[in-house]
Coordinates of C-alpha atoms in Angstrom, one line a residue:
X1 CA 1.4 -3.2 -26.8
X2 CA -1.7 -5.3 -25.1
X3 CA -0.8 -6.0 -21.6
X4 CA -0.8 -9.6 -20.3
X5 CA -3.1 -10.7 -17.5
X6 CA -2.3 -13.9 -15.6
X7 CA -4.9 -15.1 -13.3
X8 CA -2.3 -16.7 -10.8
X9 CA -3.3 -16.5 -7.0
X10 CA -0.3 -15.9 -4.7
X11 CA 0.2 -18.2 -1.7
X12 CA -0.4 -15.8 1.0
X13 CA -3.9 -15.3 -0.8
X14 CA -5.5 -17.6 2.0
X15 CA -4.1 -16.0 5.3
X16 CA -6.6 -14.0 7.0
X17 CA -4.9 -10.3 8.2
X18 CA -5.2 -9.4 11.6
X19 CA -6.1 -5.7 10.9
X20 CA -5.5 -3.3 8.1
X21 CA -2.4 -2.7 9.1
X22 CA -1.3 -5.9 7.4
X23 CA -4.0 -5.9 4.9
X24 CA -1.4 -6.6 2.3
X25 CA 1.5 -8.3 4.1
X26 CA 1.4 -12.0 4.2
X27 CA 3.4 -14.2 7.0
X28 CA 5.2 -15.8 4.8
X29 CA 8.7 -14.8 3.9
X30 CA 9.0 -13.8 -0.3
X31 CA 5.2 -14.5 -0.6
X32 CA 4.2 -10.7 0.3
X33 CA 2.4 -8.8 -1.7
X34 CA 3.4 -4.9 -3.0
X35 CA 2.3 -3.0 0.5
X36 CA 1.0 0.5 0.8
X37 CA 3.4 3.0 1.0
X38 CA 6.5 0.5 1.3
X39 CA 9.6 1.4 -0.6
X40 CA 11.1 -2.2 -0.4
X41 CA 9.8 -5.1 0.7
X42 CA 10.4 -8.6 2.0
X43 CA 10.2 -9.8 -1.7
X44 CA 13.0 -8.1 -2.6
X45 CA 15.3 -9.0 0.4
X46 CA 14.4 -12.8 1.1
X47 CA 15.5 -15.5 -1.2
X48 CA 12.8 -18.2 -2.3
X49 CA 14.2 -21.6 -1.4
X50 CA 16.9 -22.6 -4.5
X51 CA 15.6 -24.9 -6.9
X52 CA 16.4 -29.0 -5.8
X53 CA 19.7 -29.9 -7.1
X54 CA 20.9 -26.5 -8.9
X55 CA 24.3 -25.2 -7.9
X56 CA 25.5 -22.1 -9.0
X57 CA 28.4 -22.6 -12.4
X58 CA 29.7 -19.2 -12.4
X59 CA 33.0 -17.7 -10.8
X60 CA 33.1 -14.7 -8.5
X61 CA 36.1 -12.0 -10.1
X62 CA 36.5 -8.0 -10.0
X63 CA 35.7 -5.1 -12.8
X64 CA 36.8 -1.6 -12.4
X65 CA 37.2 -3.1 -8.7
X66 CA 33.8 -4.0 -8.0
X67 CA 33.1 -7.3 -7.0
X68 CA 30.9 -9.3 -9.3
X69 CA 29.4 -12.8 -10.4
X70 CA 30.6 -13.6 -14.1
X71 CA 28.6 -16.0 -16.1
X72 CA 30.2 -17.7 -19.1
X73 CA 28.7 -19.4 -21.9
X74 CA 30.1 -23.3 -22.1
X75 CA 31.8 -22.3 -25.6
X76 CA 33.1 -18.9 -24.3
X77 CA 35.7 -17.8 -25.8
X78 CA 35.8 -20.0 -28.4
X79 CA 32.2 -18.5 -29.8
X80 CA 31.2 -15.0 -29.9
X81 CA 28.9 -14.1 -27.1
X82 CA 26.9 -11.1 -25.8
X83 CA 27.2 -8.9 -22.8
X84 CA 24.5 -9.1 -20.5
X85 CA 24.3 -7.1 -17.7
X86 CA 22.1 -8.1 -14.5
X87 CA 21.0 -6.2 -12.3
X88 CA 19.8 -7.9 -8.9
X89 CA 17.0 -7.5 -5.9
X90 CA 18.0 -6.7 -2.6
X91 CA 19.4 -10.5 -2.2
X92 CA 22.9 -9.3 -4.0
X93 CA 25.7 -11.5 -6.3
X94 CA 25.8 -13.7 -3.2
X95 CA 22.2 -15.0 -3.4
X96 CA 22.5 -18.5 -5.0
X97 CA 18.9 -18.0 -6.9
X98 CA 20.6 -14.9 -8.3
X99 CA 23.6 -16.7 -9.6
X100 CA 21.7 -19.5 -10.6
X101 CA 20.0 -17.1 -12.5
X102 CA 23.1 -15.6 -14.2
X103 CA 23.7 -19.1 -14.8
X104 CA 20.7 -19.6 -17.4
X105 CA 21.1 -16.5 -19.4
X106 CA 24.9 -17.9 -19.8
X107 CA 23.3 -21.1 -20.9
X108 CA 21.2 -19.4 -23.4
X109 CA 24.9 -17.5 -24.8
X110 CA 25.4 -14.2 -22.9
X111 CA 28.3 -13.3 -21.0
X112 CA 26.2 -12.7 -18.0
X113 CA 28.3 -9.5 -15.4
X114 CA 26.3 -9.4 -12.2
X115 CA 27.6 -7.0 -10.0
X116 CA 27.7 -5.7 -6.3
X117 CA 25.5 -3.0 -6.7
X118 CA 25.9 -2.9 -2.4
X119 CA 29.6 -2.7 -1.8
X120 CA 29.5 -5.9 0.2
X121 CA 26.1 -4.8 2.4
X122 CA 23.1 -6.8 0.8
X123 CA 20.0 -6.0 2.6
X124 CA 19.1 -6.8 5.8
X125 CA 18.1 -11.2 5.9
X126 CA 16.7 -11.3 9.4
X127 CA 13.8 -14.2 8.4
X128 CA 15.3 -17.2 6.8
X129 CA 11.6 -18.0 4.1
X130 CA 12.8 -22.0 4.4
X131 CA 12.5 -22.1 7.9
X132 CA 8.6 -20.5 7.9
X133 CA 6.7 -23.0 8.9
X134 CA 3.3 -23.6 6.2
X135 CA 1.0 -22.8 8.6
X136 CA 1.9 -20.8 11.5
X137 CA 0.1 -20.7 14.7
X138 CA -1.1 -17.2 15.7
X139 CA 1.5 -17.0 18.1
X140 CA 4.0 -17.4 15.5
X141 CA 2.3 -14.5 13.3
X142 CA 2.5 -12.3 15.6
X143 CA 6.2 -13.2 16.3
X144 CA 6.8 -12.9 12.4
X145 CA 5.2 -9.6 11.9
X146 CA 7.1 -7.8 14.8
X147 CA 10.0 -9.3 13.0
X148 CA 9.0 -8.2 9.9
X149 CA 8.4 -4.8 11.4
X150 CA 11.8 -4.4 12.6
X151 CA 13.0 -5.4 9.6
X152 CA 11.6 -2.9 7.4
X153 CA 13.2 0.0 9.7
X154 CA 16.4 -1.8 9.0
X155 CA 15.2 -2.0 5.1
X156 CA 14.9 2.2 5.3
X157 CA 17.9 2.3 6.5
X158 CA 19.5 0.1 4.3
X159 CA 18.1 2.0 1.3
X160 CA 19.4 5.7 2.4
X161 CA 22.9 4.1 2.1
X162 CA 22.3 2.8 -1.6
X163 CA 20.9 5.6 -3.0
X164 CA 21.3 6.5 -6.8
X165 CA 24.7 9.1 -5.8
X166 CA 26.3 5.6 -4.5
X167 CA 25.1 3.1 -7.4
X168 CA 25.6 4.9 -10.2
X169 CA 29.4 5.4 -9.8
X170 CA 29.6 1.4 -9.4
X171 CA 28.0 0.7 -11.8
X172 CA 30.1 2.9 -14.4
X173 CA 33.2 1.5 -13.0
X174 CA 31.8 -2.3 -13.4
X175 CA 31.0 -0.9 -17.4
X176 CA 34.2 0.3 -18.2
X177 CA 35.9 -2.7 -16.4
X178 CA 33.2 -4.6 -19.0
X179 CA 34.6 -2.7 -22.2
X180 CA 38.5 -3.3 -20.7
X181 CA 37.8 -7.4 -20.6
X182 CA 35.4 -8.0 -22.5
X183 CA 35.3 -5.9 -25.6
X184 CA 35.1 -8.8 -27.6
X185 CA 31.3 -10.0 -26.7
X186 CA 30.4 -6.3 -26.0
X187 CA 31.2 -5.8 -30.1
X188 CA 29.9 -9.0 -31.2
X189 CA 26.2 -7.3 -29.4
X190 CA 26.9 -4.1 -30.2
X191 CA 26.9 -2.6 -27.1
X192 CA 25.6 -3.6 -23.6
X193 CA 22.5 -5.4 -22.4
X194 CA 21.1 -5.1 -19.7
X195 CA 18.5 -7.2 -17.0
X196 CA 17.2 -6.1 -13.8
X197 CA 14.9 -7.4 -11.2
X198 CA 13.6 -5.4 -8.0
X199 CA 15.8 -2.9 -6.6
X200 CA 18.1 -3.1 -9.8
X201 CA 15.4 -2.6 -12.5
X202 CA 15.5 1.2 -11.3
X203 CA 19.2 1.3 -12.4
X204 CA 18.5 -0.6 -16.0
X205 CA 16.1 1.8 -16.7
X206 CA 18.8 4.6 -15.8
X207 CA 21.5 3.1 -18.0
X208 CA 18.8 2.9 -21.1
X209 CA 18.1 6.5 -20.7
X210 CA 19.5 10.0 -21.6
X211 CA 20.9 11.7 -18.9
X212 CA 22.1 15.4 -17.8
X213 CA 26.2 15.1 -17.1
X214 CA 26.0 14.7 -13.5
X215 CA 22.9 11.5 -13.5
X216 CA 25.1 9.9 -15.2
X217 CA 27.7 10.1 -13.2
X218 CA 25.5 9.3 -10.0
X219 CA 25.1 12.6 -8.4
X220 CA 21.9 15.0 -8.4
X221 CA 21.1 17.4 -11.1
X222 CA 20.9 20.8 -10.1
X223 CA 16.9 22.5 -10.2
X224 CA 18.3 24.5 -12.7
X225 CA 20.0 23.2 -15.7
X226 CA 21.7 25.2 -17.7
X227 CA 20.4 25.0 -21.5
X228 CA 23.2 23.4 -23.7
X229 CA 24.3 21.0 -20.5
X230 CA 25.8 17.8 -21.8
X231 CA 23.6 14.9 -21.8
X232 CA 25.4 11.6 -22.3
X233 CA 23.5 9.1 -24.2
X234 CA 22.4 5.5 -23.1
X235 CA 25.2 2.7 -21.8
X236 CA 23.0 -0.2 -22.6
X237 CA 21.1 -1.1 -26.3
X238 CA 18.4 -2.7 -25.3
X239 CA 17.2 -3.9 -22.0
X240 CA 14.6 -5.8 -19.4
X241 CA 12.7 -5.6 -16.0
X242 CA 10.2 -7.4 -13.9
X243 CA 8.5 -5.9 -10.9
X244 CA 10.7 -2.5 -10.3
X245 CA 11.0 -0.7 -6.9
X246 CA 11.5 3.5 -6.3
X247 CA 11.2 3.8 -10.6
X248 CA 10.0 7.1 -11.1
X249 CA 8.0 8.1 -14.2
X250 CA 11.2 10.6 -15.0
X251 CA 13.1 7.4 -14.9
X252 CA 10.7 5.6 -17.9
X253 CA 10.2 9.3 -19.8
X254 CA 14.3 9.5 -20.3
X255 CA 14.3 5.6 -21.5
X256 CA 15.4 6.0 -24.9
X257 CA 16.4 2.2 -26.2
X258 CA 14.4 -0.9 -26.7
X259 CA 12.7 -1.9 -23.4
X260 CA 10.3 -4.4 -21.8
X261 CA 9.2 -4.4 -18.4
X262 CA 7.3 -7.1 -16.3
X263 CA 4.7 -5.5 -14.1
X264 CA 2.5 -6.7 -11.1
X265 CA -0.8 -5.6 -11.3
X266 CA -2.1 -3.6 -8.1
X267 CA 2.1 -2.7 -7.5
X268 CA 2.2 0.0 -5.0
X269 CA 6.3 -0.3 -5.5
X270 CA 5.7 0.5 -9.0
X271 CA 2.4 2.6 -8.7
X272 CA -0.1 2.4 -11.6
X273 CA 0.0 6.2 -11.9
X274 CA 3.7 5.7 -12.5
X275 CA 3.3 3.0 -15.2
X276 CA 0.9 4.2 -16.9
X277 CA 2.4 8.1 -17.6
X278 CA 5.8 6.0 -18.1
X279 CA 3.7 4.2 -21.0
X280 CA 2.3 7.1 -22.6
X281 CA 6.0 8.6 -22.5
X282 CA 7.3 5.8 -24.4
X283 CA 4.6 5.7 -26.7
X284 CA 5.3 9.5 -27.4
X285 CA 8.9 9.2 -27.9
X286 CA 8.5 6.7 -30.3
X287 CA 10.6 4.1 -28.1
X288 CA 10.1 0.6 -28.8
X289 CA 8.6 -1.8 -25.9
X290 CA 6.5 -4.0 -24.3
X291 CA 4.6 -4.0 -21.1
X292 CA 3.3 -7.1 -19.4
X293 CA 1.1 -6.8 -16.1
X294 CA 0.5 -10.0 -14.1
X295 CA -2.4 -10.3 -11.3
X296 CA -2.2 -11.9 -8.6
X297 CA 0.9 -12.9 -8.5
X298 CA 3.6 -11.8 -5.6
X299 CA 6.0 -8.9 -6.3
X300 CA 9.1 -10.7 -6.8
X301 CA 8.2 -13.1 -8.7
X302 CA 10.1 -13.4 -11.1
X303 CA 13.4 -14.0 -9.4
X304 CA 14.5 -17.4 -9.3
X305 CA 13.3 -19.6 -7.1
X306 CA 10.4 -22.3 -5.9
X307 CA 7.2 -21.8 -5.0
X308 CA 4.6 -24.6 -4.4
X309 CA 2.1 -22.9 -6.7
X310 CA 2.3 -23.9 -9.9
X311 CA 0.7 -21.1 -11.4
X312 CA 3.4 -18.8 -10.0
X313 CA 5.9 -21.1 -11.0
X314 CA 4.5 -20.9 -15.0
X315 CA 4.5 -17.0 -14.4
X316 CA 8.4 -17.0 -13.6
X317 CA 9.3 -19.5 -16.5
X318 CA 6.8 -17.2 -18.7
X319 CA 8.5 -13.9 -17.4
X320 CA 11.8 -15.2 -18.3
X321 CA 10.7 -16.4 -21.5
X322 CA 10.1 -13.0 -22.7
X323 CA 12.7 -11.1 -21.2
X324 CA 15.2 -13.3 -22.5
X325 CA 13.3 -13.4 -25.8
X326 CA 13.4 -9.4 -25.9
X327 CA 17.1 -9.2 -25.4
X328 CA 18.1 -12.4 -27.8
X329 CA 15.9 -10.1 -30.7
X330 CA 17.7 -6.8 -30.3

């Protein structure tokens, strides 16, 4: 498929960097750009502030004893629906964009299951992004980056506790809890669909791949796999992602179902190197998909809520557009 450019510019596009150090980190709170070597970053843990007047429609429950956010569909039960799952950023099912978000793919008929990927431990939400003021004396930079520098320790921290060992087991248990309650819409789809934004596009990509036993079940594979080792075959039909962190090209190369994924251009959370050999695995295997890359716009993007740019704003109604389109045609 073509790739999309964008020309959006993102707000922190006109605040001059101290050093290069913060060459690509912008004082602003969810405005930051993908930084070198970063494995997470504010984008993913800090909420944009929630759209004026939107208030979140769906009902917090359990599956499989997992908390999560369930989204209904207005006619639900009444009319067959679809099982979507979403997968969110570091924010977590407690993040009003990210129920608010839940909350329009229910409008547009999926049974929307967000779950707690985090067992109750979102990540670390040290900077409140509504309470950054638009422009910042240099005192107040400074005062921001040392915060933001802490926080990133506490990021790294935060992600060797939700590693793929701990996910992976929740997220089976959320599945099966799905296939218990909701068997109904997950029959009327024909399986599972699945969205993910940030931190939870990694695991999408998992659950639309083929798997040796143990991925599967969220521990490591051994170096050496024994020939003839049981690999257990995708949980989701078709699935959705903007702006991934920690994917891996093996993670792409095992995708074996429909796929689209939303890309920033310039990514270093989703390297270009790891794109591009994911593309050319896809393209090999003969699996169906789309890739759009976006410049200039801030990793994150997509995820619900306002910026003052309209340009950024188009990208995230466009973004959704076509990841909700991509679902609705498989």
């Amino acid at each position: 498929m073509t790739d999309e450019e964008i020309a959006t510019k993102a707000p922190e596009s006109d605040i001059e960097r101290n050093s290069a150090e913060h060459a690509e980190q912008s004082v602003f709170p969810g405005d930051t750009r993908a930084q070198e070597g970063a494995s997470m970053g504010e984008h993913c843990v800090i909420d944009r502030p929630t759209p004026a007047g939107e208030i979140p429609t769906g009902e917090m429950s359990k599956l499989g004893g997992v908390d999560v956010y369930i989204a209904k569909p207005g006619d639900y039960p009444h009319s067959p629906s679809k099982l979507l799952l979403l997968l969110t950023g570091g924010t977590g099912i407690k993040s009003t964009n990210n129920q608010l978000q839940a909350d329009k793919y229910a409008s547009e008929g999926f049974l929307v299951v967000m779950p707690d990927q985090f067992e109750g431990d979102p990540a670390p939400n040290s900077v409140d992004a509504t309470s950054v003021e638009e422009h910042p004396s240099f005192i107040e930079q400074f005062k921001l980056r040392a915060a933001e520098t802490a926080k990133s320790f506490l990021i790294d921290m935060w992600l060797a506790r939700h590693t793929p060992e701990k996910v992976m087991p929740l997220l089976q248990k959320v599945i099966e809890g799905a296939e218990e309650e909701f068997a109904d819409a997950i029959a009327n789809g024909g399986g599972i669909y699945g969205i993910g934004y940030c931190f939870g596009a990694k695991y999408i990509l998992v659950l639309a791949g083929e798997h040796p036993d143990t991925v599967s079940r969220g521990q490591t594979a051994p170096k050496d796999v024994e020939q003839g080792t049981v690999k257990h075959t995708p949980l989701i039909k078709a699935g959705a992602i903007a702006h991934g962190t920690d994917v891996t090209k093996e993670d792409i190369e095992l995708v074996k179902v429909p796929i689209l994924m939303a890309c920033i251009e310039n990514d270093s959370l989703f390297p270009e190197e790891v794109l591009q050999a994911g593309r050319m695995a896809l393209e090999k295997n003969s699996i169906e998909h789309e890739i759009h890359v976006y410049s200039g716009v801030p990793h994150g993007f997509a995820v619900l809520g306002d910026y003052e740019d309209r340009k950024i704003k188009d990208a995230q109604k466009q973004t959704f557009g076509q990841m909700l389109g991509w679902i609705q045609s498989h």
